[in-house]
Tab-separated table of C-alpha atoms and ligand atoms in Angstrom:
chain	number	residue	atom	x	y	z
A	1	UNK	CA	-25.355	4.075	8.715
A	2	UNK	CA	-23.347	2.099	10.388
A	3	UNK	CA	-19.837	0.812	9.095
A	4	UNK	CA	-17.101	-1.326	10.755
A	5	UNK	CA	-13.727	-0.652	8.762
A	6	UNK	CA	-11.296	-3.657	9.166
A	7	UNK	CA	-7.579	-2.835	8.571
A	8	UNK	CA	-4.318	-4.657	10.064
A	9	UNK	CA	-1.416	-3.636	8.059
A	10	UNK	CA	0.187	-0.069	7.165
A	11	UNK	CA	-0.963	0.727	3.846
A	12	UNK	CA	-4.461	-0.028	5.094
A	13	UNK	CA	-4.184	2.531	7.937
A	14	UNK	CA	-3.071	5.089	5.103
A	15	UNK	CA	-6.052	4.548	3.537
A	16	UNK	CA	-8.132	4.622	6.610
A	17	UNK	CA	-6.858	8.082	7.385
A	18	UNK	CA	-8.862	9.454	4.340
A	19	UNK	CA	-11.710	7.499	5.151
A	20	UNK	CA	-12.070	8.003	8.938
A	21	UNK	CA	-11.844	11.634	7.951
A	22	UNK	CA	-14.268	11.505	5.518
A	23	UNK	CA	-16.792	9.867	8.291
A	24	UNK	CA	-15.850	12.228	11.010
A	25	UNK	CA	-18.077	15.158	9.123
A	26	UNK	CA	-20.918	12.847	9.167
A	27	UNK	CA	-23.583	11.415	11.419
A	28	UNK	CA	-22.346	7.919	10.717
A	29	UNK	CA	-20.968	5.758	13.179
A	30	UNK	CA	-17.536	4.439	11.992
A	31	UNK	CA	-16.097	1.484	14.186
A	32	UNK	CA	-12.692	0.506	13.453
A	33	UNK	CA	-11.328	-3.159	13.889
A	34	UNK	CA	-7.646	-3.360	14.047
A	35	UNK	CA	-6.609	-7.329	13.200
A	36	UNK	CA	-2.896	-6.643	14.737
A	37	UNK	CA	-1.480	-8.170	11.692
A	38	UNK	CA	0.877	-5.037	11.933
A	39	UNK	CA	2.143	-4.584	15.697
A	40	UNK	CA	5.589	-2.652	15.801
A	41	UNK	CA	4.522	0.729	16.406
A	42	UNK	CA	6.125	2.387	13.377
A	43	UNK	CA	4.082	0.004	11.206
A	44	UNK	CA	0.794	1.074	13.306
A	45	UNK	CA	0.446	3.089	16.090
A	46	UNK	CA	2.320	6.210	14.274
A	47	UNK	CA	-0.298	6.253	11.333
A	48	UNK	CA	-2.926	6.453	14.149
A	49	UNK	CA	-1.596	9.428	15.954
A	50	UNK	CA	-0.635	11.114	12.682
A	51	UNK	CA	-3.823	10.981	10.746
A	52	UNK	CA	-5.785	11.654	13.876
A	53	UNK	CA	-7.997	8.101	13.789
A	54	UNK	CA	-9.255	7.341	17.156
A	55	UNK	CA	-8.021	4.333	18.828
A	56	UNK	CA	-9.637	1.022	17.148
A	57	UNK	CA	-12.546	0.215	18.911
A	58	UNK	CA	-11.294	-3.584	18.941
A	59	UNK	CA	-7.539	-4.530	18.937
A	60	UNK	CA	-7.630	-8.336	18.275
A	61	UNK	CA	-3.946	-8.904	18.742
A	62	UNK	CA	-3.358	-11.344	15.815
A	63	UNK	CA	0.131	-10.787	14.948
A	64	UNK	CA	2.560	-12.772	12.306
A	65	UNK	CA	1.923	-16.277	11.274
A	66	UNK	CA	2.037	-18.483	8.179
A	67	UNK	CA	-0.754	-17.279	5.694
A	68	UNK	CA	-3.147	-20.002	7.014
A	69	UNK	CA	-2.687	-19.333	10.497
A	70	UNK	CA	-2.511	-15.695	10.619
A	71	UNK	CA	-6.021	-15.469	7.900
A	72	UNK	CA	-7.421	-18.305	10.192
A	73	UNK	CA	-6.981	-16.644	13.416
A	74	UNK	CA	-8.243	-13.386	12.193
A	75	UNK	CA	-11.565	-14.771	10.809
A	76	UNK	CA	-11.771	-16.371	14.286
A	77	UNK	CA	-11.663	-13.222	16.012
A	78	UNK	CA	-13.565	-11.123	13.445
A	79	UNK	CA	-16.928	-13.257	13.638
A	80	UNK	CA	-18.195	-12.151	16.976
A	81	UNK	CA	-17.364	-8.788	16.710
A	82	UNK	CA	-19.287	-8.538	13.540
A	83	UNK	CA	-21.965	-10.592	15.154
A	84	UNK	CA	-22.203	-8.048	18.023
A	85	UNK	CA	-21.953	-4.886	15.893
A	86	UNK	CA	-24.508	-6.106	12.745
A	87	UNK	CA	-23.223	-3.106	10.954
A	88	UNK	CA	-24.906	-1.944	7.774
A	89	UNK	CA	-21.512	-2.227	5.692
A	90	UNK	CA	-18.230	-4.110	6.702
A	91	UNK	CA	-15.305	-2.045	4.751
A	92	UNK	CA	-12.227	-3.904	3.540
A	93	UNK	CA	-9.328	-2.540	2.477
A	94	UNK	CA	-6.728	-3.168	-0.566
A	95	UNK	CA	-5.011	-6.774	-0.566
A	96	UNK	CA	-3.951	-8.073	2.541
A	97	UNK	CA	-4.748	-11.142	4.791
A	98	UNK	CA	-6.746	-8.799	7.095
A	99	UNK	CA	-8.856	-7.945	3.832
A	100	UNK	CA	-9.953	-11.456	2.932
A	101	UNK	CA	-10.445	-12.177	6.354
A	102	UNK	CA	-12.551	-9.239	6.909
A	103	UNK	CA	-14.431	-10.270	3.850
A	104	UNK	CA	-15.346	-13.797	4.527
A	105	UNK	CA	-16.057	-13.277	8.200
A	106	UNK	CA	-18.724	-10.596	6.959
A	107	UNK	CA	-20.030	-12.783	4.009
A	108	UNK	CA	-20.393	-15.905	6.063
A	109	UNK	CA	-22.785	-13.450	8.684
A	110	UNK	CA	-24.974	-12.134	5.448
A	111	UNK	CA	-23.373	-8.495	6.183
A	112	UNK	CA	-22.662	-6.539	3.212
A	113	UNK	CA	-19.289	-5.727	2.297
A	114	UNK	CA	-17.488	-3.178	0.506
A	115	UNK	CA	-13.781	-3.480	-0.871
A	116	UNK	CA	-11.732	-0.404	-1.003
A	117	UNK	CA	-9.439	-0.456	-3.753
A	118	UNK	CA	-11.394	-3.224	-5.629
A	119	UNK	CA	-10.321	-4.250	-9.285
A	120	UNK	CA	-6.600	-3.839	-9.058
A	121	UNK	CA	-4.775	-7.026	-10.729
A	122	UNK	CA	-1.155	-7.993	-11.163
A	123	UNK	CA	-2.237	-11.212	-12.949
A	124	UNK	CA	0.767	-13.045	-10.907
A	125	UNK	CA	-0.804	-15.836	-9.060
A	126	UNK	CA	2.569	-16.388	-7.125
A	127	UNK	CA	1.525	-13.078	-5.200
A	128	UNK	CA	-0.423	-13.467	-2.033
A	129	UNK	CA	-1.812	-10.065	-2.411
A	130	UNK	CA	-3.263	-11.303	-6.000
A	131	UNK	CA	-5.296	-14.069	-4.090
A	132	UNK	CA	-6.687	-11.654	-1.880
A	133	UNK	CA	-7.657	-9.077	-4.061
A	134	UNK	CA	-9.554	-11.403	-6.275
A	135	UNK	CA	-11.273	-13.499	-3.778
A	136	UNK	CA	-12.095	-10.111	-1.857
A	137	UNK	CA	-13.781	-8.518	-4.940
A	138	UNK	CA	-15.690	-11.714	-5.993
A	139	UNK	CA	-17.628	-11.970	-2.274
A	140	UNK	CA	-17.776	-8.419	-1.849
A	141	UNK	CA	-21.282	-6.681	-2.460
A	142	UNK	CA	-19.730	-2.905	-3.653
A	143	UNK	CA	-16.470	-2.556	-5.425
A	144	UNK	CA	-15.010	0.699	-4.599
A	145	UNK	CA	-12.501	0.997	-7.316
A	146	UNK	CA	-9.588	3.693	-7.927
A	147	UNK	CA	-9.381	3.712	-11.457
A	148	UNK	CA	-11.345	3.280	-14.855
A	149	UNK	CA	-8.681	0.539	-15.197
A	150	UNK	CA	-9.652	-0.902	-12.203
A	151	UNK	CA	-13.396	-0.851	-13.127
A	152	UNK	CA	-12.307	-2.600	-16.645
A	153	UNK	CA	-10.690	-5.276	-14.636
A	154	UNK	CA	-13.994	-5.761	-12.644
A	155	UNK	CA	-16.357	-6.020	-15.782
A	156	UNK	CA	-14.085	-8.586	-17.255
A	157	UNK	CA	-14.462	-10.880	-14.674
A	158	UNK	CA	-18.284	-10.210	-14.591
A	159	UNK	CA	-18.561	-7.625	-11.575
A	160	UNK	CA	-19.229	-4.279	-13.530
A	161	UNK	CA	-22.709	-4.173	-11.528
A	162	UNK	CA	-20.905	-3.943	-8.400
A	163	UNK	CA	-18.177	-1.556	-9.338
A	164	UNK	CA	-18.012	2.284	-8.701
A	165	UNK	CA	-15.164	4.460	-9.338
A	166	UNK	CA	-14.903	6.614	-6.550
A	167	UNK	CA	-11.082	7.571	-7.022
A	168	UNK	CA	-8.065	6.672	-5.011
A	169	UNK	CA	-8.170	7.563	-1.320
A	170	UNK	CA	-4.582	7.799	-1.346
A	171	UNK	CA	-4.576	10.684	-2.917
A	172	UNK	CA	-6.459	12.953	-0.593
A	173	UNK	CA	-3.649	11.742	2.061
A	174	UNK	CA	-0.791	12.142	-0.262
A	175	UNK	CA	-1.943	15.737	-1.262
A	176	UNK	CA	-3.240	16.827	2.077
A	177	UNK	CA	0.373	15.528	3.776
A	178	UNK	CA	2.616	17.104	0.779
A	179	UNK	CA	0.844	20.533	1.636
A	180	UNK	CA	1.583	20.242	4.932
A	181	UNK	CA	5.173	19.385	4.449
A	182	UNK	CA	5.939	21.764	2.250
A	183	UNK	CA	4.506	24.587	4.670
A	184	UNK	CA	6.397	23.195	7.244
A	185	UNK	CA	9.586	22.928	5.417
A	186	UNK	CA	10.014	19.556	7.148
A	187	UNK	CA	13.764	17.590	6.453
A	188	UNK	CA	13.660	14.197	6.349
A	189	UNK	CA	16.018	11.965	8.797
A	190	UNK	CA	17.472	9.339	6.855
A	191	UNK	CA	21.117	8.641	7.363
A	192	UNK	CA	21.852	10.292	4.202
A	193	UNK	CA	22.680	14.127	3.420
A	194	UNK	CA	19.473	15.548	2.094
A	195	UNK	CA	21.394	18.307	0.315
A	196	UNK	CA	22.688	15.809	-1.711
A	197	UNK	CA	21.140	13.830	-4.487
A	198	UNK	CA	19.942	10.442	-2.997
A	199	UNK	CA	17.188	7.845	-3.649
A	200	UNK	CA	14.621	6.458	-1.309
A	201	UNK	CA	13.999	2.850	-1.356
A	202	UNK	CA	11.933	0.240	-0.126
A	203	UNK	CA	11.979	-3.958	-0.423
A	204	UNK	CA	9.183	-5.861	1.644
A	205	UNK	CA	7.429	-8.341	-0.653
A	206	UNK	CA	7.700	-12.019	-0.435
A	207	UNK	CA	8.567	-12.662	-4.030
A	208	UNK	CA	11.716	-10.240	-3.692
A	209	UNK	CA	12.430	-11.172	0.067
A	210	UNK	CA	12.158	-14.564	0.649
A	211	UNK	CA	14.444	-15.806	-2.081
A	212	UNK	CA	18.148	-15.618	-0.621
A	213	UNK	CA	19.559	-15.301	-4.463
A	214	UNK	CA	17.223	-12.694	-5.808
A	215	UNK	CA	17.638	-10.692	-2.179
A	216	UNK	CA	21.318	-10.659	-2.348
A	217	UNK	CA	21.151	-9.634	-6.183
A	218	UNK	CA	18.470	-6.810	-5.491
A	219	UNK	CA	20.397	-5.371	-2.810
A	220	UNK	CA	23.623	-5.377	-4.485
A	221	UNK	CA	22.087	-3.580	-7.512
A	222	UNK	CA	21.332	-0.751	-5.277
A	223	UNK	CA	24.381	-1.099	-3.140
A	224	UNK	CA	26.513	-0.174	-6.314
A	225	UNK	CA	24.580	2.958	-7.606
A	226	UNK	CA	26.573	6.111	-7.812
A	227	UNK	CA	24.041	8.523	-5.464
A	228	UNK	CA	23.605	7.451	-1.594
A	229	UNK	CA	20.315	5.071	-1.350
A	230	UNK	CA	18.112	5.366	1.829
A	231	UNK	CA	16.530	2.085	2.288
A	232	UNK	CA	13.587	1.945	4.969
A	233	UNK	CA	13.843	-1.391	5.996
A	234	UNK	CA	10.577	-3.127	6.557
A	235	UNK	CA	10.646	-5.734	9.431
A	236	UNK	CA	10.274	-8.635	6.799
A	237	UNK	CA	13.294	-7.279	5.131
A	238	UNK	CA	15.440	-7.007	8.208
A	239	UNK	CA	14.156	-10.468	9.340
A	240	UNK	CA	15.095	-12.270	5.880
A	241	UNK	CA	18.382	-10.601	5.413
A	242	UNK	CA	19.459	-11.824	8.877
A	243	UNK	CA	18.189	-15.138	8.101
A	244	UNK	CA	20.154	-15.166	4.687
A	245	UNK	CA	23.488	-13.411	6.499
A	246	UNK	CA	22.906	-10.655	4.050
A	247	UNK	CA	23.870	-6.915	4.978
A	248	UNK	CA	21.451	-3.948	4.188
A	249	UNK	CA	24.099	-1.547	4.797
A	250	UNK	CA	26.408	-1.473	2.040
A	251	UNK	CA	28.187	0.359	-0.635
A	252	UNK	CA	25.777	3.169	-1.456
A	253	UNK	CA	23.072	1.597	0.762
A	254	UNK	CA	22.334	3.067	4.374
A	255	UNK	CA	19.410	1.307	6.079
A	256	UNK	CA	16.968	3.228	8.157
A	257	UNK	CA	13.656	2.232	9.869
A	258	UNK	CA	10.283	2.254	8.160
A	259	UNK	CA	9.295	6.438	8.067
A	260	UNK	CA	5.775	7.858	9.720
A	261	UNK	CA	3.876	8.923	6.501
A	262	UNK	CA	5.011	12.870	6.707
A	263	UNK	CA	8.672	11.824	7.025
A	264	UNK	CA	8.121	9.469	3.963
A	265	UNK	CA	6.393	12.229	2.135
A	266	UNK	CA	9.263	14.675	2.940
A	267	UNK	CA	11.569	12.083	1.875
A	268	UNK	CA	10.709	11.656	-1.287
A	269	UNK	CA	10.140	15.145	-2.035
A	270	UNK	CA	13.834	15.636	-0.936
A	271	UNK	CA	14.904	12.740	-3.474
A	272	UNK	CA	15.954	12.615	-6.585
A	273	UNK	CA	13.687	9.570	-7.320
A	274	UNK	CA	12.366	6.088	-5.735
A	275	UNK	CA	13.346	2.196	-5.835
A	276	UNK	CA	10.573	0.381	-4.348
A	277	UNK	CA	8.521	-2.917	-4.825
A	278	UNK	CA	5.754	-1.510	-2.690
A	279	UNK	CA	2.300	-0.529	-4.808
A	280	UNK	CA	1.850	2.514	-2.639
A	281	UNK	CA	4.950	4.145	-2.730
A	282	UNK	CA	5.293	4.111	-6.424
A	283	UNK	CA	1.774	5.772	-6.785
A	284	UNK	CA	3.151	8.360	-4.052
A	285	UNK	CA	6.375	8.893	-6.256
A	286	UNK	CA	4.065	9.686	-9.200
A	287	UNK	CA	1.597	11.809	-7.409
A	288	UNK	CA	4.707	13.819	-5.583
A	289	UNK	CA	6.448	13.980	-9.119
A	290	UNK	CA	9.525	11.696	-8.739
A	291	UNK	CA	10.453	9.011	-10.894
A	292	UNK	CA	10.147	5.562	-9.980
A	293	UNK	CA	11.859	2.347	-10.489
A	294	UNK	CA	9.761	-0.516	-9.518
A	295	UNK	CA	11.776	-4.172	-8.480
A	296	UNK	CA	8.871	-6.287	-9.624
A	297	UNK	CA	7.786	-7.989	-13.234
A	298	UNK	CA	4.785	-6.049	-13.138
A	299	UNK	CA	2.774	-3.181	-11.244
A	300	UNK	CA	-1.125	-2.635	-10.503
A	301	UNK	CA	-0.422	0.724	-10.980
A	302	UNK	CA	-0.196	0.527	-14.698
A	303	UNK	CA	-1.106	4.417	-14.935
A	304	UNK	CA	2.308	5.292	-13.218
A	305	UNK	CA	4.176	3.922	-16.337
A	306	UNK	CA	2.922	6.422	-18.751
A	307	UNK	CA	5.813	8.719	-20.277
A	308	UNK	CA	8.503	6.668	-18.207
A	309	UNK	CA	7.425	8.445	-14.432
A	310	UNK	CA	7.418	4.487	-13.660
A	311	UNK	CA	9.499	2.087	-15.002
A	312	UNK	CA	9.856	-2.001	-14.033
A	313	UNK	CA	13.109	-3.445	-13.461
A	314	UNK	CA	12.532	-6.625	-12.240
A	315	UNK	CA	16.163	-7.838	-12.096
A	316	UNK	CA	18.509	-5.290	-12.201
A	317	UNK	CA	21.919	-7.230	-11.798
A	318	UNK	CA	20.852	-8.509	-15.325
A	319	UNK	CA	21.047	-5.001	-17.008
A	320	UNK	CA	24.372	-4.066	-18.144
A	321	UNK	CA	25.510	-1.609	-14.866
A	322	UNK	CA	25.580	1.610	-16.857
A	323	UNK	CA	22.120	1.084	-18.098
A	324	UNK	CA	20.747	0.148	-14.461
A	325	UNK	CA	22.820	3.176	-13.017
A	326	UNK	CA	21.016	5.751	-15.731
A	327	UNK	CA	17.582	4.029	-15.214
A	328	UNK	CA	17.464	4.387	-11.290
A	329	UNK	CA	19.203	7.802	-11.361
A	330	UNK	CA	17.186	9.220	-14.276
A	331	UNK	CA	15.764	12.693	-14.061
A	332	UNK	CA	12.033	13.223	-13.991
A	333	UNK	CA	10.185	13.064	-17.142
A	334	UNK	CA	9.349	16.533	-18.558
A	335	UNK	CA	5.550	15.317	-19.652
A	336	UNK	CA	2.978	16.402	-17.157
A	337	UNK	CA	0.997	13.737	-15.227
A	338	UNK	CA	-2.692	13.616	-15.575
A	339	UNK	CA	-5.186	12.756	-12.508
A	340	UNK	CA	-5.823	8.782	-13.585
A	341	UNK	CA	-6.174	8.606	-9.426
A	342	UNK	CA	-8.833	11.511	-9.067
A	343	UNK	CA	-8.742	14.703	-7.573
A	344	UNK	CA	-8.148	13.979	-3.889
A	345	UNK	CA	-11.789	13.579	-2.782
A	346	UNK	CA	-12.083	9.741	-2.817
A	347	UNK	CA	-12.685	9.904	1.091
A	348	UNK	CA	-15.999	11.852	0.689
A	349	UNK	CA	-17.094	9.724	-2.720
A	350	UNK	CA	-16.593	6.499	-0.784
A	351	UNK	CA	-19.145	7.754	2.128
A	352	UNK	CA	-21.485	8.797	-0.612
A	353	UNK	CA	-21.183	5.460	-2.642
A	354	UNK	CA	-21.806	3.539	0.881
A	355	UNK	CA	-25.125	5.971	1.374
A	356	UNK	CA	-26.296	5.362	-2.288
A	357	UNK	CA	-25.878	1.393	-2.113
A	358	UNK	CA	-27.371	0.956	1.561
A	359	UNK	CA	-29.714	-2.297	1.288
B	401	LIG	C1	1.609	-7.262	4.426
B	401	LIG	C2	0.732	-7.639	3.209
B	401	LIG	C3	1.512	-6.762	2.131
B	401	LIG	C4	1.681	-5.130	1.905
B	401	LIG	C5	2.495	-4.940	3.571
B	401	LIG	C6	2.837	-3.721	3.961
B	401	LIG	C7	-0.201	-9.790	3.258
B	401	LIG	C8	-0.267	-10.988	2.539
B	401	LIG	N1	0.702	-8.845	3.103
B	401	LIG	O1	2.985	-7.426	4.158
B	401	LIG	O2	0.282	-6.908	1.108
B	401	LIG	O3	2.004	-4.800	1.008
B	401	LIG	O4	1.606	-5.704	4.578
B	401	LIG	O5	3.371	-3.605	4.981
B	401	LIG	O6	-1.133	-9.491	4.222
B	401	LIG	N2	6.303	-8.159	11.079
B	401	LIG	C9	6.948	-7.233	11.988
B	401	LIG	N3	6.391	-6.387	12.930
B	401	LIG	C10	5.036	-6.345	12.107
B	401	LIG	C11	4.562	-6.865	11.264
B	401	LIG	C12	5.270	-7.725	10.321
B	401	LIG	O7	8.266	-7.762	12.642
B	401	LIG	O8	4.378	-4.985	12.633
B	401	LIG	C13	7.130	-9.416	10.351
B	401	LIG	C14	6.088	-10.574	10.797
B	401	LIG	O9	7.343	-11.488	11.824
B	401	LIG	C15	6.464	-11.312	9.541
B	401	LIG	C16	6.829	-10.308	8.417
B	401	LIG	O10	7.143	-9.277	9.050
B	401	LIG	O11	7.579	-12.642	9.724
B	401	LIG	C17	6.028	-10.292	7.684
B	401	LIG	O12	4.763	-9.603	7.745
B	401	LIG	P1	2.946	-9.923	7.370
B	401	LIG	O13	2.313	-9.356	8.118
B	401	LIG	O14	2.791	-11.245	6.967
B	401	LIG	O15	3.252	-9.336	6.097
B	401	LIG	P2	3.648	-7.886	5.294
B	401	LIG	O16	5.363	-8.293	4.974
B	401	LIG	O17	3.957	-6.764	6.287
């Protein structure tokens, strides 16, 4: 079986880490295409090195652009690659512009497409990720869902026959990395004292970064917290803060670069909690047992909301200050977490599902 994985943005490289490892133990041919959507080394190269993923077989070098220009350039560049490779499966990941471009190119060439992390929904049609997920699910042949909730969403859209719950590949990577970090006693490099209580924060979604008034309010809310906050600043956040004349380092906020995965896991383990609008980080906080406050109106990962492990706070500036502080620095719930995201063997389940549904 020949499988072409199409990736481009940071969260896809984490997922590819699990899938590439699962393929490494088989006779299957696994070809990796990197669209170039993320090109800064700390959003891309470090993950290949970290997860031991061989260099991409194709690097398309597309880079930044508006949604149409970026997605269109990817589509034009992916077409000849898939035409030359003619794989048994094209595997696309998550919800970025690289996902929809890969899926569309494959469908138009009558190549079977599998969508990893299928069935996630925010039900917020203002998010580019929501368009990408819904459209990709509806054109894919095999829907590799991470949870039962995701399978239910697919069923509600008439896609149950194509859906399989394989578990979440991010659990494979997160658990493996947690064990390595704990064994190595790795200490995070953050610009805050890791021996004192602190929070880890990220902010990169267009809904939050691209509105100057909202971005200013979110930064100010983090800056007024009573504990240090290590803000791992995505390039989109830095660019928008510069454009709007906003400071990332203010009050309790210390701005740092995005971290390699191992260091991110070390930082979350060392922290008292997480503030984020990232889907992946909400789940990593849950898996690592740290309370998370999500700076969004909704989450796709609703399982994390159980028992208050994750709480939504779209406008912390509109909460009474004492309430916001109590929320952001709350202790971890005492309730045990379940295993809604599977047991850490999702990579192998993905390979098995692709084998079982081979055309
Ligand atoms: C993308 C995904 C998002 C995912 C996120 C993870 C889409 C629509 N969005 O958002 O779902 O959660 O990746 O990080 O696909 N930039 C750099 N260096 C880079 C990459 C981007 O400076 O390596 C800058 C670009 O100039 C651009 C901005 O960041 O202006 C946004 O990049 P883009 O790829 O459009 O989306 P992300 O915000 O990274």
